[in-house]
Amino acid sequence: MENYIKAATEQFKAVLEEQIERQQRMENDSGAIDYKKLEKIIIGICYGDGIGPIISKESKRLLEFILKDEIANGKVELRVIEGLTIENRMAKNKAIPDDVLAEIKACNVILKAPTTTLKGGTLESANVAMRRELDLYANVRPVCVPELGIDWTFYRENTEGEYVLGSRGIEIPETLAMDFKVTTNAGTKRICRAAFEFAKANGKTNVAIVTKANIMKKTDGKFSQIAHEIAKEYPEITAEEWYIDIMTANLVNENIRSNFQVFVMPNLYGDIITDEAAQIQGGVGTAGSANIGDKYAMFEPIHGTAPRLIEAGRGDYANPTSMFKATEMMLRHIGFIEKANTLSEALNICTETEKKIVVDDSQNSATCSQFGDYLMETIKKL
């Protein structure tokens, strides 16, 4: 037992030193990239696993249609990155193989399909690794259901909490296991400021700070304290704190949920509550997600690889809506606002207003490609 304790102590020391160094790097960060100043914007498309290649290829086709002129004049370049598969990652025993990471870092933004995350073992989630390697600290997920009075934007801290060290916990066989959770001052300040800046820029008047600070007194307590300090800089915005358990109930409470506008929270809570919000919108297949840092950004659907659909031989019937919404968020982020607005309008027509072609689980479902054709034909008419 003494040997286990000694090894665990050394492991924790290494983790602590690493996180202190990361905190210092964040404090010395030089600021965000200005996409308008780039001669060329390179968009990397990661095909991923399961239904990933199917919906990715459809999104690539959509981008080639929407950005036809920009691609032709060299302002935009699309690059396909195929190595982010579970087979390649397992073979090289790396969450993101070095050659794939180099390809990703050679791009400005990434449009990423879902990737498989194994249960157990030591192979880290590709998403967690990418967020850390590219320092994608803000996970932004919008959910909008106008007929229910819902217009929510979630700011989830993306590089800390339980996830950043989730594969590096301590286990003493037949005795106990411990995982780590980390909350830094610099990491909390930047996610909270991003949420309040978004609220200010978009005329929002309410930011909900979501924690479990009554139980996780050190980590969530720090997040809560810093969030309220940042809130003082925005007197025109009301900041309210809610515990994660009651907030999950609030989202399905029809009497109060329309009061919420912007949410900011640590990593794990954001993962859980945004899936709940997406389900209210119509399911996780309807929601896109942005992962934003100062130097890079990655956009993806929030659903998984749909292995059951692949096993049933119905991969071509995967719904690409979430990937298309991620595409819209990416276009907006890199400055193509009008094109993003057009895509958003067309998606609303195709999924809510007309619904001439529907992709679902039924035997009468249209294919992913047929829905892509429908969407592009709709865009032509706008």
PDB file of C-alpha atoms in Angstrom, residues 50-346:
ATOM      1  CA  GLY A  50     -19.571   5.694 -37.674  1.00  0.00           C
ATOM      2  CA  ILE A  51     -21.878   8.082 -39.520  1.00  0.00           C
ATOM      3  CA  GLY A  52     -19.106  10.698 -39.426  1.00  0.00           C
ATOM      4  CA  PRO A  53     -17.796  10.216 -42.978  1.00  0.00           C
ATOM      5  CA  ILE A  54     -21.351  10.277 -44.345  1.00  0.00           C
ATOM      6  CA  ILE A  55     -22.444  13.554 -42.772  1.00  0.00           C
ATOM      7  CA  SER A  56     -18.944  15.080 -43.238  1.00  0.00           C
ATOM      8  CA  LYS A  57     -18.938  14.475 -46.976  1.00  0.00           C
ATOM      9  CA  GLU A  58     -22.368  16.070 -47.181  1.00  0.00           C
ATOM     10  CA  SER A  59     -21.120  19.090 -45.236  1.00  0.00           C
ATOM     11  CA  LYS A  60     -18.094  19.345 -47.531  1.00  0.00           C
ATOM     12  CA  ARG A  61     -20.439  19.336 -50.511  1.00  0.00           C
ATOM     13  CA  LEU A  62     -22.488  22.066 -48.816  1.00  0.00           C
ATOM     14  CA  LEU A  63     -19.389  24.194 -48.184  1.00  0.00           C
ATOM     15  CA  GLU A  64     -18.230  23.761 -51.792  1.00  0.00           C
ATOM     16  CA  PHE A  65     -21.638  25.070 -52.851  1.00  0.00           C
ATOM     17  CA  ILE A  66     -21.851  27.995 -50.402  1.00  0.00           C
ATOM     18  CA  LEU A  67     -18.186  29.062 -50.722  1.00  0.00           C
ATOM     19  CA  LYS A  68     -17.812  28.368 -54.436  1.00  0.00           C
ATOM     20  CA  ASP A  69     -16.446  31.824 -55.269  1.00  0.00           C
ATOM     21  CA  GLU A  70     -14.180  32.035 -52.214  1.00  0.00           C
ATOM     22  CA  ILE A  71     -12.663  28.637 -52.981  1.00  0.00           C
ATOM     23  CA  ALA A  72     -12.175  29.595 -56.632  1.00  0.00           C
ATOM     24  CA  ASN A  73     -10.335  32.846 -55.812  1.00  0.00           C
ATOM     25  CA  GLY A  74      -8.165  31.244 -53.125  1.00  0.00           C
ATOM     26  CA  LYS A  75      -9.707  32.989 -50.127  1.00  0.00           C
ATOM     27  CA  VAL A  76     -10.844  29.633 -48.687  1.00  0.00           C
ATOM     28  CA  GLU A  77      -9.285  26.175 -48.871  1.00  0.00           C
ATOM     29  CA  LEU A  78     -10.948  22.935 -47.778  1.00  0.00           C
ATOM     30  CA  ARG A  79      -8.726  20.116 -46.500  1.00  0.00           C
ATOM     31  CA  VAL A  80      -9.981  16.627 -45.686  1.00  0.00           C
ATOM     32  CA  ILE A  81      -8.348  15.053 -42.601  1.00  0.00           C
ATOM     33  CA  GLU A  82      -9.067  11.328 -42.587  1.00  0.00           C
ATOM     34  CA  GLY A  83      -6.836   9.973 -39.796  1.00  0.00           C
ATOM     35  CA  LEU A  84      -9.056  10.778 -36.813  1.00  0.00           C
ATOM     36  CA  THR A  85     -10.616   7.306 -36.718  1.00  0.00           C
ATOM     37  CA  ILE A  86     -10.860   4.934 -33.785  1.00  0.00           C
ATOM     38  CA  GLU A  87      -8.873   2.308 -35.710  1.00  0.00           C
ATOM     39  CA  ASN A  88      -5.964   4.671 -36.371  1.00  0.00           C
ATOM     40  CA  ARG A  89      -6.068   6.095 -32.851  1.00  0.00           C
ATOM     41  CA  MET A  90      -6.029   2.614 -31.276  1.00  0.00           C
ATOM     42  CA  ALA A  91      -3.247   1.417 -33.551  1.00  0.00           C
ATOM     43  CA  LYS A  92      -1.067   4.370 -32.523  1.00  0.00           C
ATOM     44  CA  ASN A  93      -2.419   4.429 -28.949  1.00  0.00           C
ATOM     45  CA  LYS A  94      -2.942   8.192 -29.108  1.00  0.00           C
ATOM     46  CA  ALA A  95      -6.103  10.251 -28.759  1.00  0.00           C
ATOM     47  CA  ILE A  96      -4.924  12.244 -31.767  1.00  0.00           C
ATOM     48  CA  PRO A  97      -1.980  10.701 -33.663  1.00  0.00           C
ATOM     49  CA  ASP A  98       0.901  13.137 -34.144  1.00  0.00           C
ATOM     50  CA  ASP A  99       0.596  13.335 -37.935  1.00  0.00           C
ATOM     51  CA  VAL A 100      -3.146  13.997 -37.684  1.00  0.00           C
ATOM     52  CA  LEU A 101      -2.603  16.687 -35.055  1.00  0.00           C
ATOM     53  CA  ALA A 102      -0.068  18.365 -37.326  1.00  0.00           C
ATOM     54  CA  GLU A 103      -2.644  18.407 -40.152  1.00  0.00           C
ATOM     55  CA  ILE A 104      -5.239  19.886 -37.802  1.00  0.00           C
ATOM     56  CA  LYS A 105      -2.876  22.602 -36.572  1.00  0.00           C
ATOM     57  CA  ALA A 106      -2.110  23.571 -40.173  1.00  0.00           C
ATOM     58  CA  CYS A 107      -5.748  24.675 -40.497  1.00  0.00           C
ATOM     59  CA  ASN A 108      -7.477  27.735 -39.053  1.00  0.00           C
ATOM     60  CA  VAL A 109     -10.795  26.091 -38.227  1.00  0.00           C
ATOM     61  CA  ILE A 110     -11.965  22.497 -38.054  1.00  0.00           C
ATOM     62  CA  LEU A 111     -15.326  21.006 -39.005  1.00  0.00           C
ATOM     63  CA  LYS A 112     -15.323  17.716 -37.140  1.00  0.00           C
ATOM     64  CA  ALA A 113     -17.644  14.725 -37.329  1.00  0.00           C
ATOM     65  CA  PRO A 114     -18.339  12.605 -34.232  1.00  0.00           C
ATOM     66  CA  THR A 115     -15.580  10.259 -33.062  1.00  0.00           C
ATOM     67  CA  THR A 116     -15.778   7.115 -30.954  1.00  0.00           C
ATOM     68  CA  THR A 117     -14.791   7.361 -27.284  1.00  0.00           C
ATOM     69  CA  LEU A 118     -14.020   3.999 -25.708  1.00  0.00           C
ATOM     70  CA  LYS A 119     -15.364   3.035 -22.319  1.00  0.00           C
ATOM     71  CA  GLY A 120     -12.582   2.416 -19.822  1.00  0.00           C
ATOM     72  CA  GLY A 121      -8.949   1.986 -20.749  1.00  0.00           C
ATOM     73  CA  THR A 122      -6.475   4.821 -21.123  1.00  0.00           C
ATOM     74  CA  LEU A 123      -7.190   6.087 -24.648  1.00  0.00           C
ATOM     75  CA  GLU A 124      -8.439   9.620 -24.174  1.00  0.00           C
ATOM     76  CA  SER A 125     -11.406  11.133 -25.976  1.00  0.00           C
ATOM     77  CA  ALA A 126     -10.360  12.779 -29.250  1.00  0.00           C
ATOM     78  CA  ASN A 127     -12.585  15.725 -28.390  1.00  0.00           C
ATOM     79  CA  VAL A 128     -10.974  16.269 -25.003  1.00  0.00           C
ATOM     80  CA  ALA A 129      -7.501  15.991 -26.540  1.00  0.00           C
ATOM     81  CA  MET A 130      -8.319  18.421 -29.347  1.00  0.00           C
ATOM     82  CA  ARG A 131      -9.788  20.963 -26.958  1.00  0.00           C
ATOM     83  CA  ARG A 132      -6.630  20.791 -24.890  1.00  0.00           C
ATOM     84  CA  GLU A 133      -4.132  20.762 -27.789  1.00  0.00           C
ATOM     85  CA  LEU A 134      -5.826  23.691 -29.549  1.00  0.00           C
ATOM     86  CA  ASP A 135      -6.847  25.404 -26.289  1.00  0.00           C
ATOM     87  CA  LEU A 136     -10.509  25.512 -27.330  1.00  0.00           C
ATOM     88  CA  TYR A 137     -11.756  26.840 -24.035  1.00  0.00           C
ATOM     89  CA  ALA A 138     -15.305  27.909 -24.943  1.00  0.00           C
ATOM     90  CA  ASN A 139     -17.877  25.319 -25.956  1.00  0.00           C
ATOM     91  CA  VAL A 140     -20.795  27.340 -27.319  1.00  0.00           C
ATOM     92  CA  ARG A 141     -24.126  25.628 -27.926  1.00  0.00           C
ATOM     93  CA  PRO A 142     -27.234  27.559 -29.013  1.00  0.00           C
ATOM     94  CA  VAL A 143     -30.719  26.102 -28.565  1.00  0.00           C
ATOM     95  CA  CYS A 144     -33.718  27.911 -30.029  1.00  0.00           C
ATOM     96  CA  VAL A 145     -37.391  26.906 -29.978  1.00  0.00           C
ATOM     97  CA  PRO A 146     -39.337  30.120 -30.737  1.00  0.00           C
ATOM     98  CA  GLU A 147     -42.780  28.614 -30.231  1.00  0.00           C
ATOM     99  CA  LEU A 148     -41.793  27.709 -26.661  1.00  0.00           C
ATOM    100  CA  GLY A 149     -40.143  31.048 -25.962  1.00  0.00           C
ATOM    101  CA  ILE A 150     -36.710  29.389 -25.801  1.00  0.00           C
ATOM    102  CA  ASP A 151     -33.608  31.216 -27.027  1.00  0.00           C
ATOM    103  CA  TRP A 152     -30.656  29.860 -25.047  1.00  0.00           C
ATOM    104  CA  THR A 153     -26.905  30.062 -25.536  1.00  0.00           C
ATOM    105  CA  PHE A 154     -24.688  27.857 -23.372  1.00  0.00           C
ATOM    106  CA  TYR A 155     -21.056  28.716 -22.600  1.00  0.00           C
ATOM    107  CA  ARG A 156     -19.394  25.592 -21.256  1.00  0.00           C
ATOM    108  CA  GLU A 157     -15.795  25.725 -20.039  1.00  0.00           C
ATOM    109  CA  ASN A 158     -14.039  23.282 -22.305  1.00  0.00           C
ATOM    110  CA  THR A 159     -10.495  22.639 -21.087  1.00  0.00           C
ATOM    111  CA  GLU A 160     -10.751  22.124 -17.332  1.00  0.00           C
ATOM    112  CA  GLY A 161     -13.092  20.493 -14.828  1.00  0.00           C
ATOM    113  CA  GLU A 162     -13.258  16.704 -14.726  1.00  0.00           C
ATOM    114  CA  TYR A 163     -12.509  16.129 -18.397  1.00  0.00           C
ATOM    115  CA  VAL A 164      -9.023  17.582 -18.757  1.00  0.00           C
ATOM    116  CA  LEU A 165      -7.557  14.930 -16.405  1.00  0.00           C
ATOM    117  CA  GLY A 166     -10.219  12.276 -16.829  1.00  0.00           C
ATOM    118  CA  SER A 167      -7.830   9.611 -18.094  1.00  0.00           C
ATOM    119  CA  ARG A 168      -5.140  10.346 -15.503  1.00  0.00           C
ATOM    120  CA  GLY A 169      -6.757   9.449 -12.210  1.00  0.00           C
ATOM    121  CA  ILE A 170      -5.389   7.160  -9.511  1.00  0.00           C
ATOM    122  CA  GLU A 171      -6.470   3.592  -8.808  1.00  0.00           C
ATOM    123  CA  ILE A 172      -5.371   1.299  -6.020  1.00  0.00           C
ATOM    124  CA  PRO A 173      -6.512  -2.203  -7.032  1.00  0.00           C
ATOM    125  CA  GLU A 174      -9.344  -3.679  -4.977  1.00  0.00           C
ATOM    126  CA  THR A 175      -9.355  -0.537  -2.808  1.00  0.00           C
ATOM    127  CA  LEU A 176     -10.321   2.769  -4.446  1.00  0.00           C
ATOM    128  CA  ALA A 177     -10.160   5.004  -7.490  1.00  0.00           C
ATOM    129  CA  MET A 178      -9.875   8.803  -7.653  1.00  0.00           C
ATOM    130  CA  ASP A 179     -10.209  11.247 -10.523  1.00  0.00           C
ATOM    131  CA  PHE A 180      -9.134  14.889 -10.541  1.00  0.00           C
ATOM    132  CA  LYS A 181     -11.048  18.094 -11.210  1.00  0.00           C
ATOM    133  CA  VAL A 182      -9.216  21.344 -11.930  1.00  0.00           C
ATOM    134  CA  THR A 183     -10.419  24.955 -11.938  1.00  0.00           C
ATOM    135  CA  THR A 184      -7.897  27.723 -12.668  1.00  0.00           C
ATOM    136  CA  ASN A 185      -8.343  31.460 -12.235  1.00  0.00           C
ATOM    137  CA  ALA A 186      -7.282  32.227 -15.804  1.00  0.00           C
ATOM    138  CA  GLY A 187      -9.447  29.496 -17.325  1.00  0.00           C
ATOM    139  CA  THR A 188     -12.523  30.598 -15.401  1.00  0.00           C
ATOM    140  CA  LYS A 189     -12.027  34.277 -16.171  1.00  0.00           C
ATOM    141  CA  ARG A 190     -11.854  33.762 -19.913  1.00  0.00           C
ATOM    142  CA  ILE A 191     -14.956  31.555 -20.196  1.00  0.00           C
ATOM    143  CA  CYS A 192     -16.990  33.882 -17.987  1.00  0.00           C
ATOM    144  CA  ARG A 193     -15.840  36.944 -19.883  1.00  0.00           C
ATOM    145  CA  ALA A 194     -16.724  35.238 -23.180  1.00  0.00           C
ATOM    146  CA  ALA A 195     -20.255  34.565 -21.918  1.00  0.00           C
ATOM    147  CA  PHE A 196     -20.809  38.098 -20.649  1.00  0.00           C
ATOM    148  CA  GLU A 197     -19.304  39.630 -23.785  1.00  0.00           C
ATOM    149  CA  PHE A 198     -21.673  37.542 -25.901  1.00  0.00           C
ATOM    150  CA  ALA A 199     -24.606  38.677 -23.764  1.00  0.00           C
ATOM    151  CA  LYS A 200     -23.578  42.320 -24.082  1.00  0.00           C
ATOM    152  CA  ALA A 201     -23.028  42.127 -27.847  1.00  0.00           C
ATOM    153  CA  ASN A 202     -26.368  40.431 -28.464  1.00  0.00           C
ATOM    154  CA  GLY A 203     -28.603  42.507 -26.199  1.00  0.00           C
ATOM    155  CA  LYS A 204     -29.064  39.779 -23.590  1.00  0.00           C
ATOM    156  CA  THR A 205     -29.906  40.854 -20.057  1.00  0.00           C
ATOM    157  CA  ASN A 206     -29.543  37.643 -18.055  1.00  0.00           C
ATOM    158  CA  VAL A 207     -26.610  35.266 -17.478  1.00  0.00           C
ATOM    159  CA  ALA A 208     -27.145  32.125 -15.393  1.00  0.00           C
ATOM    160  CA  ILE A 209     -24.028  30.899 -13.581  1.00  0.00           C
ATOM    161  CA  VAL A 210     -24.440  27.140 -13.075  1.00  0.00           C
ATOM    162  CA  THR A 211     -22.316  25.302 -10.475  1.00  0.00           C
ATOM    163  CA  LYS A 212     -22.483  22.916  -7.559  1.00  0.00           C
ATOM    164  CA  ALA A 213     -20.516  25.265  -5.318  1.00  0.00           C
ATOM    165  CA  ASN A 214     -22.386  24.163  -2.217  1.00  0.00           C
ATOM    166  CA  ILE A 215     -20.714  20.744  -2.512  1.00  0.00           C
ATOM    167  CA  MET A 216     -17.596  21.235  -4.665  1.00  0.00           C
ATOM    168  CA  LYS A 217     -16.436  24.108  -2.506  1.00  0.00           C
ATOM    169  CA  LYS A 218     -12.890  24.520  -3.844  1.00  0.00           C
ATOM    170  CA  THR A 219     -13.350  24.081  -7.585  1.00  0.00           C
ATOM    171  CA  ASP A 220     -16.936  25.196  -8.160  1.00  0.00           C
ATOM    172  CA  GLY A 221     -16.544  27.669  -5.329  1.00  0.00           C
ATOM    173  CA  LYS A 222     -13.712  29.316  -7.259  1.00  0.00           C
ATOM    174  CA  PHE A 223     -15.737  29.268 -10.492  1.00  0.00           C
ATOM    175  CA  SER A 224     -18.672  30.935  -8.705  1.00  0.00           C
ATOM    176  CA  GLN A 225     -16.514  33.594  -7.069  1.00  0.00           C
ATOM    177  CA  ILE A 226     -14.741  34.569 -10.287  1.00  0.00           C
ATOM    178  CA  ALA A 227     -17.974  34.536 -12.322  1.00  0.00           C
ATOM    179  CA  HIS A 228     -19.555  37.041  -9.936  1.00  0.00           C
ATOM    180  CA  GLU A 229     -16.427  39.221 -10.060  1.00  0.00           C
ATOM    181  CA  ILE A 230     -16.646  39.318 -13.862  1.00  0.00           C
ATOM    182  CA  ALA A 231     -20.381  40.033 -13.649  1.00  0.00           C
ATOM    183  CA  LYS A 232     -19.687  43.284 -11.777  1.00  0.00           C
ATOM    184  CA  GLU A 233     -18.079  44.621 -14.958  1.00  0.00           C
ATOM    185  CA  TYR A 234     -21.442  44.274 -16.744  1.00  0.00           C
ATOM    186  CA  PRO A 235     -23.954  46.141 -14.537  1.00  0.00           C
ATOM    187  CA  GLU A 236     -26.574  46.111 -17.301  1.00  0.00           C
ATOM    188  CA  ILE A 237     -26.709  42.300 -17.142  1.00  0.00           C
ATOM    189  CA  THR A 238     -28.355  40.360 -14.316  1.00  0.00           C
ATOM    190  CA  ALA A 239     -26.208  37.471 -13.080  1.00  0.00           C
ATOM    191  CA  GLU A 240     -27.980  34.683 -11.219  1.00  0.00           C
ATOM    192  CA  GLU A 241     -26.410  31.585  -9.739  1.00  0.00           C
ATOM    193  CA  TRP A 242     -28.123  28.208  -9.931  1.00  0.00           C
ATOM    194  CA  TYR A 243     -27.010  24.766  -8.845  1.00  0.00           C
ATOM    195  CA  ILE A 244     -26.799  22.229 -11.647  1.00  0.00           C
ATOM    196  CA  ASP A 245     -29.407  19.871 -10.200  1.00  0.00           C
ATOM    197  CA  ILE A 246     -32.165  22.498 -10.012  1.00  0.00           C
ATOM    198  CA  MET A 247     -31.163  23.963 -13.381  1.00  0.00           C
ATOM    199  CA  THR A 248     -31.804  20.623 -15.065  1.00  0.00           C
ATOM    200  CA  ALA A 249     -35.325  20.885 -13.643  1.00  0.00           C
ATOM    201  CA  ASN A 250     -35.664  24.538 -14.653  1.00  0.00           C
ATOM    202  CA  LEU A 251     -35.123  23.737 -18.315  1.00  0.00           C
ATOM    203  CA  VAL A 252     -38.275  21.635 -18.391  1.00  0.00           C
ATOM    204  CA  ASN A 253     -40.243  24.033 -16.199  1.00  0.00           C
ATOM    205  CA  GLU A 254     -42.497  25.813 -18.682  1.00  0.00           C
ATOM    206  CA  ASN A 255     -43.258  28.569 -16.171  1.00  0.00           C
ATOM    207  CA  ILE A 256     -39.719  29.929 -15.927  1.00  0.00           C
ATOM    208  CA  ARG A 257     -37.500  28.484 -18.668  1.00  0.00           C
ATOM    209  CA  SER A 258     -38.182  31.320 -21.112  1.00  0.00           C
ATOM    210  CA  ASN A 259     -36.549  33.699 -18.607  1.00  0.00           C
ATOM    211  CA  PHE A 260     -33.124  32.197 -19.248  1.00  0.00           C
ATOM    212  CA  GLN A 261     -30.899  33.565 -22.000  1.00  0.00           C
ATOM    213  CA  VAL A 262     -27.182  32.856 -21.534  1.00  0.00           C
ATOM    214  CA  PHE A 263     -25.622  30.165 -19.351  1.00  0.00           C
ATOM    215  CA  VAL A 264     -22.013  29.783 -18.202  1.00  0.00           C
ATOM    216  CA  MET A 265     -20.737  26.714 -16.363  1.00  0.00           C
ATOM    217  CA  PRO A 266     -17.880  24.260 -15.784  1.00  0.00           C
ATOM    218  CA  ASN A 267     -17.172  21.424 -18.181  1.00  0.00           C
ATOM    219  CA  LEU A 268     -19.147  18.399 -16.929  1.00  0.00           C
ATOM    220  CA  TYR A 269     -22.329  20.318 -16.139  1.00  0.00           C
ATOM    221  CA  GLY A 270     -22.261  21.885 -19.590  1.00  0.00           C
ATOM    222  CA  ASP A 271     -21.958  18.500 -21.260  1.00  0.00           C
ATOM    223  CA  ILE A 272     -25.028  17.199 -19.438  1.00  0.00           C
ATOM    224  CA  ILE A 273     -27.311  20.200 -19.564  1.00  0.00           C
ATOM    225  CA  THR A 274     -26.759  21.030 -23.240  1.00  0.00           C
ATOM    226  CA  ASP A 275     -27.874  17.529 -24.222  1.00  0.00           C
ATOM    227  CA  GLU A 276     -31.032  18.080 -22.184  1.00  0.00           C
ATOM    228  CA  ALA A 277     -31.585  21.423 -23.910  1.00  0.00           C
ATOM    229  CA  ALA A 278     -31.015  19.880 -27.340  1.00  0.00           C
ATOM    230  CA  GLN A 279     -33.612  17.226 -26.568  1.00  0.00           C
ATOM    231  CA  ILE A 280     -36.160  19.975 -25.911  1.00  0.00           C
ATOM    232  CA  GLN A 281     -35.258  21.458 -29.282  1.00  0.00           C
ATOM    233  CA  GLY A 282     -35.918  18.143 -31.026  1.00  0.00           C
ATOM    234  CA  GLY A 283     -33.024  15.849 -30.140  1.00  0.00           C
ATOM    235  CA  VAL A 284     -29.251  15.884 -30.118  1.00  0.00           C
ATOM    236  CA  GLY A 285     -29.323  15.401 -33.890  1.00  0.00           C
ATOM    237  CA  THR A 286     -30.655  18.945 -34.247  1.00  0.00           C
ATOM    238  CA  ALA A 287     -27.860  20.789 -32.416  1.00  0.00           C
ATOM    239  CA  GLY A 288     -24.483  22.053 -33.507  1.00  0.00           C
ATOM    240  CA  SER A 289     -21.596  22.982 -31.274  1.00  0.00           C
ATOM    241  CA  ALA A 290     -18.707  25.460 -31.417  1.00  0.00           C
ATOM    242  CA  ASN A 291     -15.401  24.966 -29.629  1.00  0.00           C
ATOM    243  CA  ILE A 292     -13.612  28.295 -29.685  1.00  0.00           C
ATOM    244  CA  GLY A 293     -10.138  29.367 -28.664  1.00  0.00           C
ATOM    245  CA  ASP A 294      -8.011  32.391 -29.439  1.00  0.00           C
ATOM    246  CA  LYS A 295      -5.968  30.706 -32.204  1.00  0.00           C
ATOM    247  CA  TYR A 296      -8.188  27.860 -33.436  1.00  0.00           C
ATOM    248  CA  ALA A 297     -11.850  26.883 -33.503  1.00  0.00           C
ATOM    249  CA  MET A 298     -13.578  23.533 -34.017  1.00  0.00           C
ATOM    250  CA  PHE A 299     -17.234  22.974 -34.922  1.00  0.00           C
ATOM    251  CA  GLU A 300     -19.131  19.700 -34.572  1.00  0.00           C
ATOM    252  CA  PRO A 301     -22.522  18.072 -33.995  1.00  0.00           C
ATOM    253  CA  ILE A 302     -23.201  17.229 -30.357  1.00  0.00           C
ATOM    254  CA  HIS A 303     -24.409  13.672 -31.075  1.00  0.00           C
ATOM    255  CA  GLY A 304     -22.322  10.528 -31.286  1.00  0.00           C
ATOM    256  CA  THR A 305     -21.309   8.149 -34.071  1.00  0.00           C
ATOM    257  CA  ALA A 306     -24.667   6.296 -34.221  1.00  0.00           C
ATOM    258  CA  PRO A 307     -23.224   2.750 -34.223  1.00  0.00           C
ATOM    259  CA  ARG A 308     -26.695   1.177 -34.242  1.00  0.00           C
ATOM    260  CA  LEU A 309     -27.506   2.949 -37.495  1.00  0.00           C
ATOM    261  CA  ILE A 310     -24.279   1.678 -39.038  1.00  0.00           C
ATOM    262  CA  GLU A 311     -24.877  -1.866 -37.745  1.00  0.00           C
ATOM    263  CA  ALA A 312     -28.352  -1.819 -39.282  1.00  0.00           C
ATOM    264  CA  GLY A 313     -26.863  -0.870 -42.662  1.00  0.00           C
ATOM    265  CA  ARG A 314     -28.698   2.463 -42.653  1.00  0.00           C
ATOM    266  CA  GLY A 315     -25.773   4.864 -42.378  1.00  0.00           C
ATOM    267  CA  ASP A 316     -26.843   6.672 -45.542  1.00  0.00           C
ATOM    268  CA  TYR A 317     -30.013   7.675 -43.670  1.00  0.00           C
ATOM    269  CA  ALA A 318     -28.102   9.597 -41.005  1.00  0.00           C
ATOM    270  CA  ASN A 319     -29.582  13.037 -40.311  1.00  0.00           C
ATOM    271  CA  PRO A 320     -26.984  15.697 -41.237  1.00  0.00           C
ATOM    272  CA  THR A 321     -28.884  18.596 -39.622  1.00  0.00           C
ATOM    273  CA  SER A 322     -26.597  18.895 -36.604  1.00  0.00           C
ATOM    274  CA  MET A 323     -23.507  18.877 -38.829  1.00  0.00           C
ATOM    275  CA  PHE A 324     -25.097  21.524 -41.057  1.00  0.00           C
ATOM    276  CA  LYS A 325     -25.823  23.690 -38.007  1.00  0.00           C
ATOM    277  CA  ALA A 326     -22.198  23.305 -36.960  1.00  0.00           C
ATOM    278  CA  THR A 327     -21.274  24.435 -40.477  1.00  0.00           C
ATOM    279  CA  GLU A 328     -23.473  27.501 -40.082  1.00  0.00           C
ATOM    280  CA  MET A 329     -21.776  28.356 -36.770  1.00  0.00           C
ATOM    281  CA  MET A 330     -18.363  27.980 -38.407  1.00  0.00           C
ATOM    282  CA  LEU A 331     -19.275  30.282 -41.298  1.00  0.00           C
ATOM    283  CA  ARG A 332     -20.456  32.889 -38.815  1.00  0.00           C
ATOM    284  CA  HIS A 333     -17.270  32.588 -36.748  1.00  0.00           C
ATOM    285  CA  ILE A 334     -14.912  33.150 -39.689  1.00  0.00           C
ATOM    286  CA  GLY A 335     -16.816  36.201 -40.904  1.00  0.00           C
ATOM    287  CA  PHE A 336     -19.229  34.942 -43.574  1.00  0.00           C
ATOM    288  CA  ILE A 337     -22.243  36.335 -41.731  1.00  0.00           C
ATOM    289  CA  GLU A 338     -24.610  36.689 -44.700  1.00  0.00           C
ATOM    290  CA  LYS A 339     -23.878  33.172 -45.897  1.00  0.00           C
ATOM    291  CA  ALA A 340     -24.432  31.857 -42.370  1.00  0.00           C
ATOM    292  CA  ASN A 341     -27.745  33.708 -42.144  1.00  0.00           C
ATOM    293  CA  THR A 342     -28.856  32.269 -45.484  1.00  0.00           C
ATOM    294  CA  LEU A 343     -27.926  28.748 -44.395  1.00  0.00           C
ATOM    295  CA  SER A 344     -29.768  29.234 -41.103  1.00  0.00           C
ATOM    296  CA  GLU A 345     -32.900  30.426 -42.922  1.00  0.00           C
ATOM    297  CA  ALA A 346     -32.750  27.516 -45.363  1.00  0.00           C
TER     298      ALA A 346
END
